[in-house]
Amino acid sequence: MKKALHFGAGNIGRGFIGKILYDGGYQTIFADVNEELITALQKEKTYYVEIVGESRQRVRVDGVSGILSHHEEALIEQGLTVNLITTAVGPNILPYIAPAIAKIIGHRAKNNQEEFLTVIACENMIRATDALRDEIFSHLTDIEINYAKEWVAFANSAVDRIVPPMERTANQSTLDVMVEEFFEWVVDKTQLKEDLGISDIVYTDNLEAFIERKLFTLNTSHAVTAYAGALLGLETIAQSINDGRIRAFVQQVMAETGEILIRRHQFDRASHEAYQQKIMKRFANVYLKDSCQRVGRDVARKMGANDRFFKPIGYAKALAISYSSLLIGVSFALSFSEEERPSVWASVKEPSDGLEQWFMTIHGDEKILSKDDYIQLRTLLDHPEASLKGCVTPCIK
């Protein structure tokens, strides 16, 4: 049986990546800093995944174990025996796990281990594995880097599955997790050195198209739905997307990002519109009970130059495509109060150039928006909810 070492034993790690690895015939060792989760994995060696769509099913994942991330010797010992290393820790945590993976590769090099190892970062970040590889290489010697270039494959990926917090009953394990029925894990096959043997992965030689389709359609619209819902006092994503005003506005955002994707990647228009409708139905899944607060958190990261709002805005500018709805979405995000903390707009409204200074901090360049964009954005921020007036479509059934 093949073995995988997965960094990140949270809901996404267990419910999404861990489930696919299990179905692909892998024995998975989870590494995490959370002692409660690791202790439970070591003791129970199994957990259940509740999959919710039009129906609900409960499936069991067996043969799992856990290691605390700071237990270096145990990590290296397991790392010498695995075929695959995956992550689901969040982009900002990748630099912190890179030294551990570097030590695993260093020991494999020292042992002259002529067996392929594949590393895949499963993060909401474009070319996350490339970023992780660069961090890992910064901890390796030249000899170890040469070994890695021959025996270690670093494959970029795109991942898509909604994994909300789960309300557990008294008889459910802390390891049990709920996921939506839909999932997509796409891997750049041109970067692989061997067949992973996992049929649920989509292997492609055009990963950028998949990454941008997911980022601009799922992630952008998910965030917009959360911010608009919070603006109207709604609690969940399902409630938000079933509000006619929000639904119509999200469709406007999808129309803009869809035009960008069709122009950039020559997507078939009808097929892409069907994908957009599938996303809308996913948001309306009442079983998920995904909160607007959870989806909307970390506004500053979501405003990043390569993230779900400003990456498509940059392309829209270059392609001369309207981005007025995306800019309204930005105004919703900047109006979002995260866990009762002041919104970004409340914090930067004064001084007069506070907004430009904030974007300079986030992007390193306040000129990511034009002077006219800033004028329009300030107008929108004064009354953000007004942008939803007149937007009405039927609820999703």
Coordinates of C-alpha atoms in Angstrom, one line a residue:
M1 CA 0.0 0.0 0.0
K2 CA 1.2 3.5 -0.9
K3 CA 1.7 6.0 2.0
A4 CA 1.1 9.7 2.2
L5 CA 2.2 12.3 4.8
H6 CA -0.4 15.1 4.9
F7 CA 0.3 18.4 6.7
G8 CA -2.9 19.8 8.2
A9 CA -5.3 17.6 10.0
G10 CA -8.1 20.1 10.0
N11 CA -11.5 19.7 8.3
I12 CA -10.2 20.2 4.8
G13 CA -7.3 17.8 5.4
R14 CA -9.5 15.0 6.7
G15 CA -12.7 15.6 4.8
F16 CA -11.3 16.5 1.4
I17 CA -7.7 15.4 0.8
G18 CA -7.6 12.6 3.3
K19 CA -10.8 11.1 1.9
I20 CA -9.4 11.1 -1.7
L21 CA -6.1 9.6 -0.6
Y22 CA -8.0 6.8 1.2
D23 CA -10.1 6.1 -1.8
G24 CA -6.9 6.1 -3.9
G25 CA -5.5 3.3 -1.7
Y26 CA -3.1 5.4 0.4
Q27 CA -2.4 5.0 4.1
T28 CA -2.3 8.5 5.4
I29 CA -0.3 10.0 8.3
F30 CA -1.5 13.4 9.3
A31 CA 0.9 16.0 10.7
D32 CA -0.4 19.0 12.7
V33 CA 0.3 21.2 15.7
N34 CA -3.2 20.4 17.2
E35 CA -2.5 17.9 20.0
E36 CA -6.2 17.0 20.5
L37 CA -6.6 16.1 16.8
I38 CA -3.3 14.1 16.7
T39 CA -4.1 12.3 19.9
A40 CA -7.5 11.3 18.5
L41 CA -6.0 10.1 15.2
Q42 CA -3.4 8.0 17.0
K43 CA -6.0 6.5 19.2
E44 CA -9.0 6.0 16.9
K45 CA -7.2 5.5 13.5
T46 CA -10.5 6.1 11.7
Y47 CA -13.1 8.8 11.2
Y48 CA -16.3 9.4 9.3
V49 CA -17.0 11.9 6.5
E50 CA -20.6 13.1 6.1
I51 CA -21.2 14.0 2.4
V52 CA -24.1 16.3 1.8
G53 CA -25.8 17.1 -1.5
E54 CA -29.3 16.3 -2.7
S55 CA -28.9 13.4 -0.3
R56 CA -26.6 12.6 2.7
Q57 CA -24.2 9.7 3.1
R58 CA -21.7 8.8 5.8
V59 CA -18.5 7.1 4.8
R60 CA -15.6 5.7 6.9
V61 CA -11.9 6.5 6.4
D62 CA -9.6 3.9 7.9
G63 CA -6.0 3.3 8.5
V64 CA -5.0 6.8 9.4
S65 CA -2.5 8.0 12.1
G66 CA -1.1 11.3 13.3
I67 CA 2.2 13.0 14.2
L68 CA 2.8 16.3 15.9
S69 CA 4.5 18.6 13.4
H70 CA 7.3 19.5 15.9
H71 CA 8.2 15.9 16.5
E72 CA 11.1 16.0 14.0
E73 CA 12.4 12.5 14.4
A74 CA 9.0 10.9 13.9
L75 CA 8.3 13.1 10.9
I76 CA 11.6 12.1 9.3
E77 CA 11.1 8.5 10.1
Q78 CA 7.7 8.5 8.4
G79 CA 8.9 10.8 5.6
L80 CA 11.5 8.2 4.5
T81 CA 8.7 5.7 3.8
V82 CA 6.1 7.8 2.0
N83 CA 5.3 8.2 -1.7
L84 CA 3.4 11.5 -1.4
I85 CA 3.5 14.6 0.8
T86 CA 0.4 16.9 0.6
T87 CA -0.6 20.0 2.5
A88 CA -3.8 21.8 3.5
V89 CA -2.5 24.3 6.0
G90 CA -3.2 27.7 4.4
P91 CA -0.7 29.6 2.2
N92 CA 0.7 31.6 5.1
I93 CA 1.8 28.4 6.9
L94 CA 3.7 26.9 4.1
P95 CA 7.0 28.6 5.1
Y96 CA 6.7 27.0 8.6
I97 CA 6.4 23.4 7.3
A98 CA 9.0 23.8 4.6
P99 CA 12.0 23.1 7.0
A100 CA 10.4 19.7 8.1
I101 CA 9.9 18.6 4.5
A102 CA 13.4 19.8 3.7
K103 CA 14.8 17.6 6.4
I104 CA 12.9 14.6 5.0
I105 CA 14.3 15.2 1.5
G106 CA 17.8 15.8 3.0
H107 CA 17.7 12.4 4.8
R108 CA 16.4 10.7 1.6
A109 CA 19.3 12.3 -0.2
K110 CA 21.8 11.2 2.5
N111 CA 20.5 7.6 2.1
N112 CA 20.7 7.9 -1.7
Q113 CA 17.0 6.8 -1.7
E114 CA 16.2 6.1 -5.4
E115 CA 12.5 6.3 -5.0
F116 CA 10.2 9.0 -6.3
L117 CA 8.5 11.4 -3.8
T118 CA 5.7 13.7 -4.9
V119 CA 4.9 16.9 -3.1
I120 CA 1.6 18.7 -3.7
A121 CA 0.4 21.8 -1.8
C122 CA -3.4 21.8 -1.8
E123 CA -4.0 25.5 -1.0
N124 CA -6.1 28.4 -2.2
M125 CA -3.1 30.0 -3.8
I126 CA -1.9 30.1 -7.4
R127 CA 1.3 27.9 -7.8
A128 CA 1.3 27.1 -4.1
T129 CA 3.6 24.1 -4.7
D130 CA 6.2 26.2 -6.5
A131 CA 6.2 28.6 -3.5
L132 CA 6.6 25.6 -1.1
R133 CA 9.4 24.2 -3.3
D134 CA 11.3 27.5 -3.2
E135 CA 11.0 27.6 0.6
I136 CA 12.2 23.9 0.9
F137 CA 15.1 24.5 -1.4
S138 CA 16.2 27.5 0.8
H139 CA 16.9 24.9 3.5
L140 CA 18.8 22.3 1.3
T141 CA 22.4 22.1 0.3
D142 CA 23.4 22.0 -3.4
I143 CA 23.8 18.3 -3.2
E144 CA 20.4 17.8 -1.7
I145 CA 18.8 20.2 -4.3
N146 CA 20.3 18.1 -7.1
Y147 CA 18.9 14.9 -5.5
A148 CA 15.5 16.6 -5.2
K149 CA 15.5 17.7 -8.9
E150 CA 16.0 14.0 -9.9
W151 CA 13.8 12.2 -7.3
V152 CA 11.2 14.7 -6.0
A153 CA 8.3 15.9 -8.0
F154 CA 6.7 19.3 -7.0
A155 CA 3.3 19.4 -8.7
N156 CA 1.0 22.4 -8.6
S157 CA -2.7 21.8 -8.0
A158 CA -6.1 23.4 -7.8
V159 CA -8.5 22.3 -5.2
D160 CA -12.2 22.9 -4.7
R161 CA -14.6 21.6 -2.0
I162 CA -16.7 23.4 0.6
V163 CA -15.9 22.0 4.0
P164 CA -17.9 24.0 6.6
P165 CA -17.7 23.6 10.4
M166 CA -19.7 20.6 11.7
E167 CA -22.3 20.6 14.5
R168 CA -21.4 17.3 16.2
T169 CA -23.8 15.1 18.2
A170 CA -22.7 13.6 21.5
N171 CA -21.8 10.3 19.9
Q172 CA -19.7 11.8 17.1
S173 CA -15.9 11.8 17.2
T174 CA -14.0 15.1 17.1
L175 CA -12.5 13.7 13.9
D176 CA -15.8 13.4 12.0
V177 CA -16.2 16.0 9.3
M178 CA -18.9 17.2 6.9
V179 CA -18.2 18.1 3.2
E180 CA -20.3 19.0 0.2
E181 CA -20.8 16.4 -2.5
F182 CA -19.0 18.3 -5.2
F183 CA -15.2 18.2 -5.3
E184 CA -12.4 18.9 -7.7
W185 CA -8.6 18.2 -7.2
V186 CA -6.6 19.1 -10.3
V187 CA -2.9 18.4 -10.7
D188 CA -0.4 19.5 -13.2
K189 CA 0.6 16.3 -14.9
T190 CA 3.6 17.8 -16.6
Q191 CA 5.3 18.2 -13.2
L192 CA 4.9 14.6 -12.1
K193 CA 7.6 11.9 -12.2
E194 CA 5.3 8.9 -11.6
D195 CA 1.7 7.9 -11.7
L196 CA 0.0 8.7 -8.4
G197 CA -2.7 6.0 -9.0
I198 CA -5.5 8.3 -7.6
S199 CA -8.4 8.2 -10.0
D200 CA -10.3 11.1 -8.3
I201 CA -7.6 13.5 -9.3
V202 CA -8.0 15.3 -12.6
Y203 CA -4.6 15.4 -14.4
T204 CA -4.0 18.3 -16.8
D205 CA -1.4 20.1 -18.8
N206 CA -3.2 23.4 -18.5
L207 CA -3.5 23.9 -14.8
E208 CA -3.7 27.7 -15.0
A209 CA -7.1 27.6 -16.6
F210 CA -8.5 25.4 -13.8
I211 CA -6.9 27.5 -11.1
E212 CA -8.3 30.7 -12.5
R213 CA -11.7 29.2 -13.2
K214 CA -12.0 28.1 -9.6
L215 CA -10.5 31.3 -8.1
F216 CA -12.6 33.7 -10.2
T217 CA -15.8 31.7 -10.1
L218 CA -16.0 29.9 -6.8
N219 CA -13.8 32.0 -4.6
T220 CA -14.8 35.4 -5.9
S221 CA -18.5 34.6 -5.8
H222 CA -18.3 32.9 -2.4
A223 CA -16.7 35.9 -0.9
V224 CA -19.2 38.3 -2.6
T225 CA -22.1 36.2 -1.3
A226 CA -20.7 36.3 2.2
Y227 CA -20.0 40.1 2.3
A228 CA -23.4 40.9 0.7
G229 CA -25.1 38.6 3.2
A230 CA -23.4 40.2 6.1
L231 CA -24.3 43.6 4.8
L232 CA -28.0 42.6 4.9
G233 CA -27.8 40.9 8.3
L234 CA -28.0 37.4 7.0
E235 CA -26.1 34.6 8.7
T236 CA -25.4 31.8 6.2
I237 CA -24.3 31.5 2.6
A238 CA -27.5 29.6 1.7
Q239 CA -29.7 32.4 3.1
S240 CA -27.6 35.0 1.2
I241 CA -27.7 33.3 -2.2
N242 CA -31.5 32.8 -1.8
D243 CA -32.0 36.5 -1.3
G244 CA -33.0 37.7 -4.8
R245 CA -30.9 40.9 -4.6
I246 CA -27.7 39.0 -3.7
R247 CA -28.3 36.3 -6.2
A248 CA -28.7 38.8 -9.0
F249 CA -25.6 40.7 -7.9
V250 CA -23.5 37.5 -7.7
Q251 CA -24.7 36.7 -11.3
Q252 CA -23.4 40.1 -12.4
V253 CA -20.0 39.4 -10.8
M254 CA -19.9 35.9 -12.5
A255 CA -20.7 37.6 -15.8
E256 CA -17.6 39.8 -15.5
T257 CA -15.3 37.0 -14.3
G258 CA -16.8 34.6 -16.9
E259 CA -16.0 37.0 -19.7
I260 CA -12.4 37.3 -18.5
L261 CA -12.0 33.5 -18.3
I262 CA -13.6 32.9 -21.8
R263 CA -11.3 35.5 -23.3
R264 CA -8.2 34.2 -21.6
H265 CA -8.7 30.5 -21.9
Q266 CA -11.2 30.1 -24.8
F267 CA -13.7 28.3 -22.6
D268 CA -16.9 27.2 -24.2
R269 CA -19.5 29.8 -23.1
A270 CA -22.3 27.4 -22.6
S271 CA -20.2 25.0 -20.6
H272 CA -18.8 27.8 -18.4
E273 CA -22.3 29.1 -17.7
A274 CA -23.4 25.6 -16.7
Y275 CA -20.4 25.6 -14.3
Q276 CA -21.5 28.9 -12.9
Q277 CA -25.0 27.6 -12.2
K278 CA -23.5 24.5 -10.5
I279 CA -21.6 26.9 -8.2
M280 CA -24.8 28.8 -7.3
K281 CA -26.5 25.5 -6.4
R282 CA -23.6 24.6 -4.2
F283 CA -24.0 27.9 -2.3
A284 CA -27.7 27.1 -1.8
N285 CA -26.9 23.8 -0.1
V286 CA -28.8 24.2 3.2
Y287 CA -27.1 21.2 4.8
L288 CA -23.7 23.1 4.8
K289 CA -24.9 25.9 7.2
D290 CA -21.8 27.8 6.2
S291 CA -21.7 31.2 7.9
C292 CA -21.0 34.5 6.2
Q293 CA -18.5 35.3 9.0
R294 CA -16.5 32.2 8.3
V295 CA -16.4 32.7 4.5
G296 CA -15.7 36.4 4.7
R297 CA -12.9 36.3 7.3
D298 CA -9.4 37.5 6.5
V299 CA -10.4 40.5 4.3
A300 CA -6.8 41.7 3.8
R301 CA -5.7 38.4 2.3
K302 CA -8.7 38.3 0.0
M303 CA -7.8 41.8 -1.2
G304 CA -4.3 40.5 -2.3
A305 CA -3.0 41.4 -5.8
N306 CA -3.2 37.7 -6.8
D307 CA -6.4 36.8 -5.0
R308 CA -10.1 36.6 -5.9
F309 CA -10.8 40.3 -6.5
F310 CA -7.8 42.0 -7.8
K311 CA -6.4 39.3 -10.0
P312 CA -9.5 39.4 -12.2
I313 CA -9.7 43.2 -11.9
G314 CA -6.2 43.3 -13.3
Y315 CA -7.1 41.0 -16.2
A316 CA -10.3 43.0 -16.8
K317 CA -8.3 46.2 -17.1
A318 CA -5.9 44.6 -19.6
L319 CA -8.7 43.1 -21.7
A320 CA -10.9 46.2 -21.5
I321 CA -13.7 44.3 -19.8
S322 CA -16.0 46.0 -17.3
Y323 CA -15.2 45.3 -13.7
S324 CA -17.8 47.6 -12.1
S325 CA -19.5 44.7 -10.2
L326 CA -16.1 43.4 -9.0
L327 CA -15.4 46.9 -7.6
I328 CA -18.8 46.9 -5.8
G329 CA -17.7 43.5 -4.4
V330 CA -14.6 45.1 -3.1
S331 CA -16.7 47.8 -1.4
F332 CA -18.7 45.0 0.3
A333 CA -15.5 43.4 1.5
L334 CA -14.1 46.7 2.9
S335 CA -17.4 47.2 4.7
F336 CA -17.3 43.8 6.4
S337 CA -17.0 43.7 10.2
E338 CA -15.0 40.6 11.1
E339 CA -16.2 39.2 14.4
E340 CA -17.3 42.6 15.6
R341 CA -14.0 44.3 14.8
P342 CA -14.2 47.5 12.8
S343 CA -14.4 47.1 9.0
V344 CA -11.4 48.1 6.9
W345 CA -13.3 51.2 5.7
A346 CA -14.1 52.3 9.2
S347 CA -10.4 52.1 10.0
V348 CA -9.0 53.9 6.9
K349 CA -11.8 56.4 6.1
E350 CA -9.6 59.1 7.7
P351 CA -7.2 60.5 6.7
S352 CA -8.3 61.4 3.1
D353 CA -5.7 59.1 1.5
G354 CA -6.2 56.3 4.1
L355 CA -7.7 54.0 1.5
E356 CA -4.7 54.4 -0.8
Q357 CA -2.3 53.9 2.1
W358 CA -4.1 50.7 3.0
F359 CA -3.8 49.3 -0.5
M360 CA -0.2 50.3 -0.6
T361 CA 0.3 48.1 2.5
I362 CA -1.5 45.2 1.0
H363 CA -0.2 45.4 -2.6
G364 CA 2.9 47.5 -2.4
D365 CA 1.3 49.8 -4.9
E366 CA -1.8 52.0 -4.4
K367 CA -2.0 52.4 -8.2
I368 CA -3.6 48.9 -8.5
L369 CA -6.7 51.1 -8.8
S370 CA -7.0 54.2 -10.9
K371 CA -7.9 57.6 -9.5
D372 CA -11.4 57.2 -10.9
D373 CA -11.6 53.8 -9.3
Y374 CA -10.9 55.3 -5.9
I375 CA -13.5 58.0 -6.4
Q376 CA -16.1 55.4 -7.3
L377 CA -15.0 53.1 -4.5
R378 CA -15.4 55.8 -1.9
T379 CA -18.9 56.6 -3.2
L380 CA -19.8 52.9 -3.0
L381 CA -18.4 52.7 0.5
D382 CA -20.5 55.5 1.8
H383 CA -23.7 53.5 1.1
P384 CA -22.6 49.9 0.1
E385 CA -26.1 48.4 0.5
A386 CA -27.5 50.7 -2.1
S387 CA -25.7 48.7 -4.8
L388 CA -28.1 45.8 -4.1
K389 CA -31.2 47.8 -4.8
G390 CA -33.0 46.8 -8.0
C391 CA -31.2 43.4 -8.1
V392 CA -33.9 40.8 -8.0
T393 CA -34.0 37.2 -9.3
P394 CA -35.9 34.1 -8.1
C395 CA -34.5 32.0 -5.2
I396 CA -32.7 28.8 -6.0
K397 CA -34.9 25.7 -5.7

